[in-house]
Amino acid sequence: MPDTASPTLDHYKRDAARLLKQARAGDATALQRFQRLDNPPAEIQLKHALAVVAGEAGHDSWTDLKQASGLDFSEFFGGHGLRDSLNPWFNNYDEAKAFQTENGGVLLPYRHHFFVSSTAMLARLGFEEDHADWQAIGFDFVRPASAEAQTRIKAGLQRRFTSA
């Protein structure tokens, strides 16, 4: 699914939610982390926990962290403009892969699930249906046959779908 080299936004959101829960339970270590904020809040909210997590990750704000993170590939393929197709969905990778092997298509992640879409959807992403890099990954974005080809695909998607 998403890159394991760097945490996803989901990872940071979960950390922030966990931090908030610990702080509200009175955990001294968690409460101390909020003291690093420029204006520590009297009443801690999720936005404050997000700011703490972003600061600890080396960013000035949660917005900064989101922008620096680029596309979150764990959710990207279920995003706006790609949701209007009916696709078979699966709770585990092996079932999705078996379906893709038998029926063709592109195997894609969405959070902790998988779906198989027609190769025609690649045009919406700016790729030809028979694009060499998609062929090289076996039309499988989750467990690509070629990490190098997937890196090129991700870079292309970053260029097309982020404002930099």
Tab-separated table of C-alpha atoms in Angstrom:
chain	number	residue	atom	x	y	z
A	1	MET	CA	0.000	0.000	0.000
A	2	PRO	CA	1.546	3.318	0.934
A	3	ASP	CA	5.282	3.825	1.097
A	4	THR	CA	6.796	2.477	4.271
A	5	ALA	CA	9.827	4.749	3.898
A	6	SER	CA	7.970	7.755	5.254
A	7	PRO	CA	4.798	7.928	7.330
A	8	THR	CA	1.522	8.715	5.566
A	9	LEU	CA	-0.875	11.432	6.612
A	10	ASP	CA	-3.053	8.674	8.085
A	11	HIS	CA	-0.138	7.708	10.313
A	12	TYR	CA	0.218	11.293	11.553
A	13	LYS	CA	-3.553	11.598	12.079
A	14	ARG	CA	-3.593	8.419	14.163
A	15	ASP	CA	-0.633	9.700	16.196
A	16	ALA	CA	-2.469	12.969	16.816
A	17	ALA	CA	-5.676	11.179	17.841
A	18	ARG	CA	-3.684	8.948	20.209
A	19	LEU	CA	-1.875	11.976	21.651
A	20	LEU	CA	-5.174	13.789	22.206
A	21	LYS	CA	-6.667	10.768	23.972
A	22	GLN	CA	-3.605	10.439	26.221
A	23	ALA	CA	-3.619	14.158	27.039
A	24	ARG	CA	-7.321	14.116	27.899
A	25	ALA	CA	-6.648	11.143	30.184
A	26	GLY	CA	-4.098	13.292	32.024
A	27	ASP	CA	-0.933	11.579	30.777
A	28	ALA	CA	1.910	13.879	31.891
A	29	THR	CA	4.200	13.019	28.972
A	30	ALA	CA	1.451	13.748	26.455
A	31	LEU	CA	0.544	17.021	28.170
A	32	GLN	CA	4.209	18.068	28.150
A	33	ARG	CA	4.328	17.658	24.360
A	34	PHE	CA	1.665	20.386	24.023
A	35	GLN	CA	3.877	22.832	25.935
A	36	ARG	CA	6.153	23.024	22.874
A	37	LEU	CA	3.447	24.905	20.952
A	38	ASP	CA	3.890	28.683	20.623
A	39	ASN	CA	0.598	29.219	22.452
A	40	PRO	CA	-0.189	26.105	24.491
A	41	PRO	CA	-3.981	25.752	24.692
A	42	ALA	CA	-5.941	25.701	27.920
A	43	GLU	CA	-8.378	23.207	26.401
A	44	ILE	CA	-6.711	20.711	24.094
A	45	GLN	CA	-8.415	19.920	20.783
A	46	LEU	CA	-7.518	17.704	17.832
A	47	LYS	CA	-6.135	20.695	15.905
A	48	HIS	CA	-3.604	21.201	18.698
A	49	ALA	CA	-2.569	17.537	18.632
A	50	LEU	CA	-2.143	17.767	14.850
A	51	ALA	CA	0.071	20.836	15.343
A	52	VAL	CA	2.207	18.983	17.904
A	53	VAL	CA	2.647	15.973	15.619
A	54	ALA	CA	3.501	18.231	12.676
A	55	GLY	CA	6.061	20.145	14.756
A	56	GLU	CA	7.687	16.930	15.911
A	57	ALA	CA	7.922	15.848	12.273
A	58	GLY	CA	9.855	19.042	11.520
A	59	HIS	CA	7.079	21.213	10.074
A	60	ASP	CA	5.775	24.623	11.097
A	61	SER	CA	2.120	23.561	10.984
A	62	TRP	CA	-0.272	20.757	10.089
A	63	THR	CA	-0.935	22.510	6.770
A	64	ASP	CA	2.814	22.519	6.085
A	65	LEU	CA	3.043	18.816	6.816
A	66	LYS	CA	0.093	18.033	4.531
A	67	GLN	CA	1.616	20.024	1.682
A	68	ALA	CA	5.049	18.461	2.158
A	69	SER	CA	3.553	14.980	2.189
A	70	GLY	CA	2.199	15.349	-1.325
A	71	LEU	CA	-0.275	12.740	-2.438
A	72	ASP	CA	-1.427	10.141	0.063
A	73	PHE	CA	-1.493	7.050	-2.131
A	74	SER	CA	-3.449	5.095	0.503
A	75	GLU	CA	-6.465	7.274	-0.382
A	76	PHE	CA	-5.617	8.865	-3.730
A	77	PHE	CA	-7.292	6.326	-6.021
A	78	GLY	CA	-10.621	6.653	-4.215
A	79	GLY	CA	-10.492	10.422	-4.562
A	80	HIS	CA	-12.672	12.901	-6.345
A	81	GLY	CA	-12.966	12.271	-10.055
A	82	LEU	CA	-12.155	8.587	-9.712
A	83	ARG	CA	-15.145	7.507	-7.621
A	84	ASP	CA	-17.839	7.298	-10.274
A	85	SER	CA	-16.906	3.849	-11.575
A	86	LEU	CA	-18.357	0.634	-10.213
A	87	ASN	CA	-15.426	-1.552	-9.235
A	88	PRO	CA	-15.131	-4.828	-7.342
A	89	TRP	CA	-13.807	-4.157	-3.828
A	90	PHE	CA	-11.920	-6.548	-1.575
A	91	ASN	CA	-10.915	-6.661	2.079
A	92	ASN	CA	-7.696	-8.518	1.392
A	93	TYR	CA	-5.010	-8.333	-1.224
A	94	ASP	CA	-5.013	-12.009	-2.213
A	95	GLU	CA	-8.694	-11.936	-3.241
A	96	ALA	CA	-8.155	-8.719	-5.191
A	97	LYS	CA	-5.088	-10.164	-6.935
A	98	ALA	CA	-6.942	-13.370	-7.854
A	99	PHE	CA	-9.759	-11.295	-9.352
A	100	GLN	CA	-7.313	-9.107	-11.275
A	101	THR	CA	-5.407	-12.140	-12.573
A	102	GLU	CA	-8.630	-13.702	-13.861
A	103	ASN	CA	-10.322	-10.555	-15.180
A	104	GLY	CA	-7.578	-8.031	-15.904
A	105	GLY	CA	-7.667	-4.424	-14.798
A	106	VAL	CA	-5.652	-2.302	-12.400
A	107	LEU	CA	-5.325	-3.334	-8.754
A	108	LEU	CA	-5.388	-0.248	-6.517
A	109	PRO	CA	-5.429	0.512	-2.787
A	110	TYR	CA	-7.890	2.574	-0.792
A	111	ARG	CA	-7.075	2.840	2.892
A	112	HIS	CA	-7.010	-0.783	4.089
A	113	HIS	CA	-8.998	-2.162	1.149
A	114	PHE	CA	-8.337	-2.958	-2.491
A	115	PHE	CA	-10.264	-2.595	-5.713
A	116	VAL	CA	-9.798	-3.542	-9.331
A	117	SER	CA	-10.653	-0.965	-11.961
A	118	SER	CA	-10.622	-1.065	-15.733
A	119	THR	CA	-7.381	0.019	-17.385
A	120	ALA	CA	-9.506	2.719	-19.051
A	121	MET	CA	-9.313	4.687	-15.778
A	122	LEU	CA	-5.599	5.234	-16.391
A	123	ALA	CA	-6.526	7.963	-18.886
A	124	ARG	CA	-8.054	9.933	-15.995
A	125	LEU	CA	-4.661	9.780	-14.345
A	126	GLY	CA	-2.886	10.996	-17.469
A	127	PHE	CA	-1.557	7.633	-18.672
A	128	GLU	CA	-2.248	5.546	-21.768
A	129	GLU	CA	-3.931	2.197	-21.063
A	130	ASP	CA	-0.819	0.365	-22.247
A	131	HIS	CA	1.697	2.694	-20.559
A	132	ALA	CA	5.044	0.905	-20.133
A	133	ASP	CA	5.404	1.682	-16.412
A	134	TRP	CA	1.918	0.384	-15.596
A	135	GLN	CA	2.743	-2.749	-17.579
A	136	ALA	CA	6.040	-3.045	-15.683
A	137	ILE	CA	4.256	-3.016	-12.317
A	138	GLY	CA	1.818	-5.649	-13.590
A	139	PHE	CA	-1.025	-3.121	-13.277
A	140	ASP	CA	-0.691	-3.726	-9.515
A	141	PHE	CA	-0.056	-0.551	-7.510
A	142	VAL	CA	-0.149	-2.411	-4.190
A	143	ARG	CA	2.612	-4.968	-4.805
A	144	PRO	CA	4.289	-3.758	-7.983
A	145	ALA	CA	6.496	-6.066	-10.019
A	146	SER	CA	8.879	-3.115	-10.511
A	147	ALA	CA	9.564	-0.643	-7.708
A	148	GLU	CA	11.386	1.629	-10.158
A	149	ALA	CA	8.368	1.812	-12.480
A	150	GLN	CA	6.078	2.527	-9.524
A	151	THR	CA	8.384	5.350	-8.435
A	152	ARG	CA	8.073	6.891	-11.908
A	153	ILE	CA	4.274	6.506	-11.807
A	154	LYS	CA	4.117	8.171	-8.380
A	155	ALA	CA	6.308	11.027	-9.597
A	156	GLY	CA	4.015	11.524	-12.593
A	157	LEU	CA	0.939	11.539	-10.376
A	158	GLN	CA	2.599	14.003	-7.982
A	159	ARG	CA	3.318	16.360	-10.889
A	160	ARG	CA	-0.207	16.102	-12.290
A	161	PHE	CA	-2.213	16.252	-9.075
A	162	THR	CA	-0.319	18.553	-6.722
A	163	SER	CA	0.273	22.235	-7.078
A	164	ALA	CA	3.951	22.832	-6.643
